[in-house]
Short mmCIF file of C-alpha atoms in Angstrom, two decimals:
data_model
loop_
_atom_site.label_atom_id
_atom_site.label_comp_id
_atom_site.label_asym_id
_atom_site.label_seq_id
_atom_site.Cartn_x
_atom_site.Cartn_y
_atom_site.Cartn_z
CA MET A 1 -37.40 25.37 -67.84
CA SER A 2 -39.14 28.46 -69.05
CA ASN A 3 -37.12 31.27 -70.53
CA THR A 4 -36.21 34.25 -68.36
CA ARG A 5 -37.83 37.35 -69.79
CA HIS A 6 -36.89 40.93 -68.96
CA THR A 7 -39.66 43.46 -68.55
CA ASN A 8 -39.52 45.89 -71.45
CA THR A 9 -40.43 49.02 -69.53
CA ARG A 10 -40.32 51.23 -72.62
CA HIS A 11 -43.43 49.60 -74.03
CA THR A 12 -45.64 49.32 -71.00
CA SER A 13 -47.75 51.85 -69.16
CA ILE A 14 -45.42 53.33 -66.57
CA ARG A 15 -46.97 54.24 -63.26
CA HIS A 16 -45.36 57.25 -61.55
CA THR A 17 -45.54 57.38 -57.76
CA PRO A 18 -43.44 60.43 -56.75
CA THR A 19 -42.89 59.32 -53.15
CA ALA A 20 -41.41 55.82 -52.79
CA PRO A 21 -43.56 54.02 -50.22
CA THR A 22 -42.29 52.65 -46.94
CA ARG A 23 -44.35 49.62 -45.97
CA ALA A 24 -44.52 45.85 -45.58
CA GLN A 25 -46.64 43.71 -47.82
CA VAL A 26 -47.05 40.10 -48.94
CA LEU A 27 -46.73 38.84 -52.50
CA ALA A 28 -47.88 35.34 -53.49
CA ALA A 29 -45.61 33.14 -55.56
CA GLY A 30 -45.49 34.43 -59.13
CA GLU A 31 -47.17 37.72 -58.24
CA ARG A 32 -45.81 40.85 -59.91
CA ILE A 33 -45.76 44.60 -59.32
CA ASP A 34 -45.84 46.15 -62.78
CA ALA A 35 -43.36 48.71 -64.10
CA HIS A 36 -43.31 51.97 -62.17
CA ARG A 37 -40.95 54.68 -60.94
CA HIS A 38 -40.43 56.94 -57.96
CA ASP A 39 -38.74 60.29 -57.45
CA ASP A 40 -37.12 58.76 -54.36
CA HIS A 41 -34.59 56.00 -53.83
CA GLN A 42 -35.94 52.73 -52.48
CA ILE A 43 -34.60 49.69 -50.64
CA VAL A 44 -36.52 46.52 -51.46
CA TYR A 45 -36.07 43.56 -49.08
CA ALA A 46 -37.73 40.15 -49.08
CA GLY A 47 -37.82 38.45 -45.70
CA SER A 48 -38.75 35.18 -47.40
CA GLY A 49 -38.80 33.79 -50.91
CA VAL A 50 -36.72 35.27 -53.76
CA LEU A 51 -37.19 38.80 -55.07
CA ALA A 52 -36.49 39.83 -58.67
CA VAL A 53 -36.33 43.49 -59.71
CA THR A 54 -36.29 44.09 -63.46
CA THR A 55 -35.47 47.17 -65.54
CA ASP A 56 -34.66 47.58 -69.20
CA ALA A 57 -31.01 47.08 -68.21
CA GLY A 58 -31.53 43.63 -66.64
CA THR A 59 -32.75 41.67 -63.65
CA TRP A 60 -31.37 41.83 -60.12
CA PHE A 61 -32.27 38.97 -57.77
CA ALA A 62 -32.07 38.56 -54.03
CA PRO A 63 -32.83 35.82 -51.51
CA GLY A 64 -33.74 36.62 -47.91
CA ASN A 65 -30.30 37.86 -46.80
CA ARG A 66 -30.00 40.39 -49.60
CA ALA A 67 -31.77 43.66 -50.47
CA ILE A 68 -31.98 45.57 -53.74
CA TRP A 69 -31.19 49.28 -54.00
CA VAL A 70 -33.36 51.00 -56.60
CA PRO A 71 -32.14 54.55 -57.45
CA ALA A 72 -34.58 57.43 -57.81
CA GLY A 73 -36.22 57.66 -61.23
CA THR A 74 -35.50 54.05 -62.17
CA VAL A 75 -38.39 52.35 -63.99
CA HIS A 76 -38.61 48.91 -62.43
CA ALA A 77 -40.93 45.95 -61.82
CA HIS A 78 -41.00 43.33 -59.05
CA ARG A 79 -41.65 39.60 -59.23
CA ALA A 80 -42.01 37.09 -56.37
CA HIS A 81 -40.53 33.63 -56.55
CA GLY A 82 -42.08 31.74 -53.70
CA HIS A 83 -44.05 33.44 -50.92
CA LEU A 84 -42.57 36.95 -50.51
CA ASP A 85 -42.62 38.98 -47.31
CA LEU A 86 -41.76 42.28 -48.97
CA HIS A 87 -40.41 45.31 -47.08
CA LEU A 88 -40.00 48.66 -48.88
CA VAL A 89 -38.06 51.63 -47.51
CA GLY A 90 -38.24 54.95 -49.37
CA LEU A 91 -35.32 57.40 -49.07
CA PRO A 92 -35.16 60.98 -50.42
CA ALA A 93 -33.41 61.39 -53.77
CA ASP A 94 -30.84 63.72 -52.19
CA ASP A 95 -29.99 61.16 -49.51
CA ASN A 96 -26.36 60.77 -50.59
CA PRO A 97 -23.19 61.05 -48.52
CA PRO A 98 -21.13 64.26 -48.83
CA PRO A 99 -18.17 64.01 -51.30
CA ASP A 100 -15.54 64.46 -48.60
CA SER A 101 -16.95 61.50 -46.69
CA VAL A 102 -16.95 59.35 -49.81
CA ARG A 103 -13.30 60.12 -50.55
CA ARG A 104 -12.22 59.26 -47.01
CA TYR A 105 -14.60 56.28 -46.60
CA PRO A 106 -15.35 54.75 -50.05
CA HIS A 107 -17.94 52.34 -48.63
CA LEU A 108 -20.17 55.31 -47.82
CA ALA A 109 -20.85 55.72 -51.55
CA SER A 110 -23.35 52.86 -51.31
CA LEU A 111 -26.22 55.34 -51.01
CA GLY A 112 -25.06 57.16 -54.14
CA LEU A 113 -25.35 54.17 -56.47
CA ALA A 114 -26.66 55.15 -59.86
CA ALA A 115 -27.91 51.71 -60.86
CA PRO A 116 -29.88 48.97 -59.09
CA THR A 117 -27.58 47.02 -56.80
CA VAL A 118 -27.90 43.97 -54.56
CA LEU A 119 -26.68 44.60 -51.01
CA ALA A 120 -25.89 42.12 -48.26
CA VAL A 121 -28.30 42.21 -45.30
CA GLY A 122 -26.90 41.10 -41.98
CA PRO A 123 -28.98 40.41 -38.86
CA LEU A 124 -28.86 44.01 -37.60
CA LEU A 125 -29.85 45.59 -40.92
CA ARG A 126 -32.63 43.04 -41.30
CA GLU A 127 -34.10 43.94 -37.90
CA LEU A 128 -33.82 47.65 -38.68
CA ILE A 129 -35.71 47.19 -41.98
CA LEU A 130 -38.43 45.09 -40.29
CA ALA A 131 -38.82 47.61 -37.46
CA TYR A 132 -38.84 50.65 -39.73
CA THR A 133 -41.54 49.20 -42.04
CA HIS A 134 -43.72 47.99 -39.17
CA ASP A 135 -45.55 51.29 -38.68
CA PRO A 136 -44.94 53.62 -41.67
CA ASP A 137 -47.16 56.38 -40.22
CA ASP A 138 -45.08 56.72 -37.10
CA ASP A 139 -43.14 60.03 -37.15
CA SER A 140 -41.64 59.84 -33.69
CA PRO A 141 -38.08 60.93 -32.84
CA GLU A 142 -37.33 57.30 -32.01
CA ARG A 143 -38.27 56.20 -35.52
CA ARG A 144 -36.16 58.98 -37.08
CA ARG A 145 -33.18 57.76 -35.06
CA LEU A 146 -33.94 54.23 -36.29
CA LEU A 147 -33.74 55.48 -39.87
CA ALA A 148 -30.40 57.13 -39.19
CA VAL A 149 -28.92 53.83 -38.01
CA LEU A 150 -30.54 52.03 -40.97
CA ARG A 151 -28.82 54.46 -43.37
CA ASP A 152 -25.46 53.82 -41.70
CA GLN A 153 -25.92 50.07 -42.08
CA LEU A 154 -26.89 50.46 -45.76
CA ARG A 155 -23.73 52.49 -46.45
CA ALA A 156 -21.63 49.74 -44.94
CA SER A 157 -23.38 46.87 -46.74
CA PRO A 158 -21.22 44.98 -49.25
CA GLN A 159 -22.44 44.91 -52.83
CA GLN A 160 -23.32 41.53 -54.38
CA PRO A 161 -22.92 40.62 -58.10
CA LEU A 162 -26.40 39.11 -58.43
CA ARG A 163 -27.72 40.40 -61.73
CA LEU A 164 -28.56 39.29 -65.23
CA PRO A 165 -27.95 42.18 -67.66
CA THR A 166 -30.18 42.54 -70.72
CA PRO A 167 -28.18 41.86 -73.89
CA LYS A 168 -28.29 44.52 -76.59
CA ASP A 169 -26.47 42.79 -79.43
CA PRO A 170 -28.79 40.26 -81.13
CA ARG A 171 -25.96 37.68 -81.34
CA LEU A 172 -25.45 37.89 -77.58
CA ALA A 173 -29.20 37.81 -76.98
CA ALA A 174 -29.55 34.60 -78.98
CA VAL A 175 -26.89 32.81 -76.89
CA CYS A 176 -28.37 34.09 -73.64
CA ALA A 177 -31.82 32.89 -74.67
CA LEU A 178 -30.50 29.34 -75.22
CA VAL A 179 -28.90 29.24 -71.78
CA HIS A 180 -31.92 30.72 -70.03
CA ALA A 181 -34.20 28.22 -71.79
CA ASP A 182 -32.14 25.30 -70.55
CA PRO A 183 -29.68 26.07 -67.70
CA ALA A 184 -28.44 22.48 -67.85
CA ASP A 185 -27.16 23.04 -71.42
CA SER A 186 -23.41 22.36 -71.09
CA ARG A 187 -22.34 23.44 -74.55
CA THR A 188 -19.23 25.63 -74.79
CA LEU A 189 -19.45 29.20 -76.00
CA ALA A 190 -18.04 28.02 -79.33
CA ALA A 191 -20.81 25.43 -79.72
CA LEU A 192 -23.49 27.95 -78.72
CA GLY A 193 -22.03 30.37 -81.23
CA THR A 194 -22.22 27.73 -83.97
CA ALA A 195 -25.89 27.15 -83.09
CA THR A 196 -26.67 30.87 -83.33
CA GLY A 197 -24.35 31.84 -86.19
CA ALA A 198 -21.78 33.81 -84.23
CA GLY A 199 -18.07 33.32 -83.63
CA GLU A 200 -16.65 32.43 -80.19
CA ARG A 201 -14.22 35.35 -80.13
CA THR A 202 -16.96 37.81 -81.06
CA LEU A 203 -19.26 36.44 -78.36
CA SER A 204 -16.50 36.47 -75.74
CA ARG A 205 -15.84 40.12 -76.53
CA LEU A 206 -19.54 40.94 -76.33
CA PHE A 207 -19.89 39.30 -72.89
CA ARG A 208 -17.03 41.39 -71.56
CA HIS A 209 -18.09 44.60 -73.29
CA GLU A 210 -21.83 44.50 -72.52
CA PHE A 211 -21.92 42.59 -69.24
CA GLY A 212 -18.50 43.21 -67.76
CA MET A 213 -18.03 39.47 -67.15
CA THR A 214 -16.90 36.33 -68.95
CA PHE A 215 -19.31 33.78 -70.37
CA PRO A 216 -18.66 31.27 -67.54
CA GLN A 217 -19.27 34.00 -64.96
CA TRP A 218 -22.52 35.01 -66.65
CA ARG A 219 -23.69 31.41 -67.00
CA THR A 220 -23.10 30.85 -63.27
CA GLN A 221 -25.25 33.91 -62.52
CA SER A 222 -28.00 32.57 -64.78
CA ARG A 223 -27.87 29.16 -63.17
CA LEU A 224 -27.95 30.64 -59.67
CA TYR A 225 -31.03 32.67 -60.56
CA HIS A 226 -32.84 29.60 -61.85
CA ALA A 227 -31.66 27.61 -58.81
CA LEU A 228 -33.06 30.20 -56.40
CA ARG A 229 -36.40 30.11 -58.22
CA LEU A 230 -36.57 26.33 -57.95
CA LEU A 231 -35.54 26.34 -54.27
CA ALA A 232 -38.30 28.89 -53.59
CA GLU A 233 -40.70 26.24 -54.94
CA ASP A 234 -39.27 23.66 -52.49
CA THR A 235 -37.59 21.65 -55.25
CA PRO A 236 -35.08 19.13 -53.80
CA VAL A 237 -31.45 20.22 -53.92
CA THR A 238 -30.32 17.29 -56.05
CA THR A 239 -33.07 18.05 -58.60
CA VAL A 240 -32.10 21.73 -58.66
CA ALA A 241 -28.45 20.84 -59.27
CA HIS A 242 -29.40 18.57 -62.18
CA ARG A 243 -31.85 21.02 -63.78
CA CYS A 244 -29.44 23.93 -63.52
CA GLY A 245 -26.43 22.25 -65.05
CA TRP A 246 -24.12 21.33 -62.20
CA SER A 247 -22.25 18.03 -62.55
CA SER A 248 -23.24 16.97 -59.02
CA ALA A 249 -25.15 18.13 -55.98
CA SER A 250 -21.85 18.72 -54.15
CA ALA A 251 -20.62 21.02 -56.96
CA PHE A 252 -23.87 22.99 -56.80
CA ILE A 253 -23.70 23.25 -53.01
CA ASP A 254 -20.12 24.55 -53.18
CA VAL A 255 -20.97 27.31 -55.68
CA PHE A 256 -24.19 28.23 -53.80
CA ARG A 257 -22.36 28.45 -50.45
CA ARG A 258 -19.64 30.66 -51.89
CA SER A 259 -22.28 32.95 -53.47
CA PHE A 260 -24.73 33.25 -50.58
CA GLY A 261 -22.89 32.17 -47.44
CA TYR A 262 -25.03 29.15 -46.66
CA THR A 263 -26.06 25.86 -48.28
CA PRO A 264 -29.08 25.46 -50.57
CA GLY A 265 -30.48 22.87 -48.17
CA THR A 266 -30.99 25.59 -45.58
CA HIS A 267 -32.03 28.24 -48.08
CA ASN A 268 -35.69 28.61 -47.14
CA ARG A 269 -35.03 28.58 -43.41
CA ARG A 270 -32.20 31.08 -43.70
CA ALA A 271 -34.25 33.31 -46.01
CA GLN A 272 -37.10 33.41 -43.52
CA GLN A 273 -34.73 34.23 -40.66
CA GLY A 274 -32.70 36.72 -42.68
CA GLY A 275 -29.52 34.94 -41.73
#
């Protein structure tokens, strides 16, 4: 399994497109959109395949029933795992709910997120995104009403913890690199620390401090990301479970279902249908 690499946007040529585009496009498996930024917010949704959005802070990943919120000014890159039907929706940078509304209805703060975030996409929101990106040049009153409903649905969309933060501490980075290189590696944090010259307690503290999660939680996120990539390549479920470190296919299916709401065996079909 190849190592997961984060795009170092500080050392690449950054393209600046002030207005975030609203459109639909297709990306082939493995195709990338290089690092760039917009002055607008953007919703990025993949109707099929698995989408990865990378910044210097980490990688956010989404199958077909998730979308990724990219805040205005964020330097980010896209990568397709599997065939990607990509839908982009640009929203003005000042498109945030009023403070009073946020206090009374906390879920409305979704549009004010300051960092990339994965959002759940139900059937209605999916259809709204598809319809709104069908004809980007349409400026009819009907389409403006469509956008208003789309915004409401985005504000109500639950956030999903589907991200792999970029480690800053070199000791943490060394452990993360080992796990990314071989998701099936079952060594404990203590054993990984011994292999990289760091103590278990120090590493445990770093995982909580830098990532806001425990090592087992982070490793599950890493394995799920690798599993989604393999499923996008039509790898059999049992093979995915073995390669990504689960003790059995049933254990993998259980974790996958709890994370995404459906089984890995129906992943491609559900991704294509947005369900």
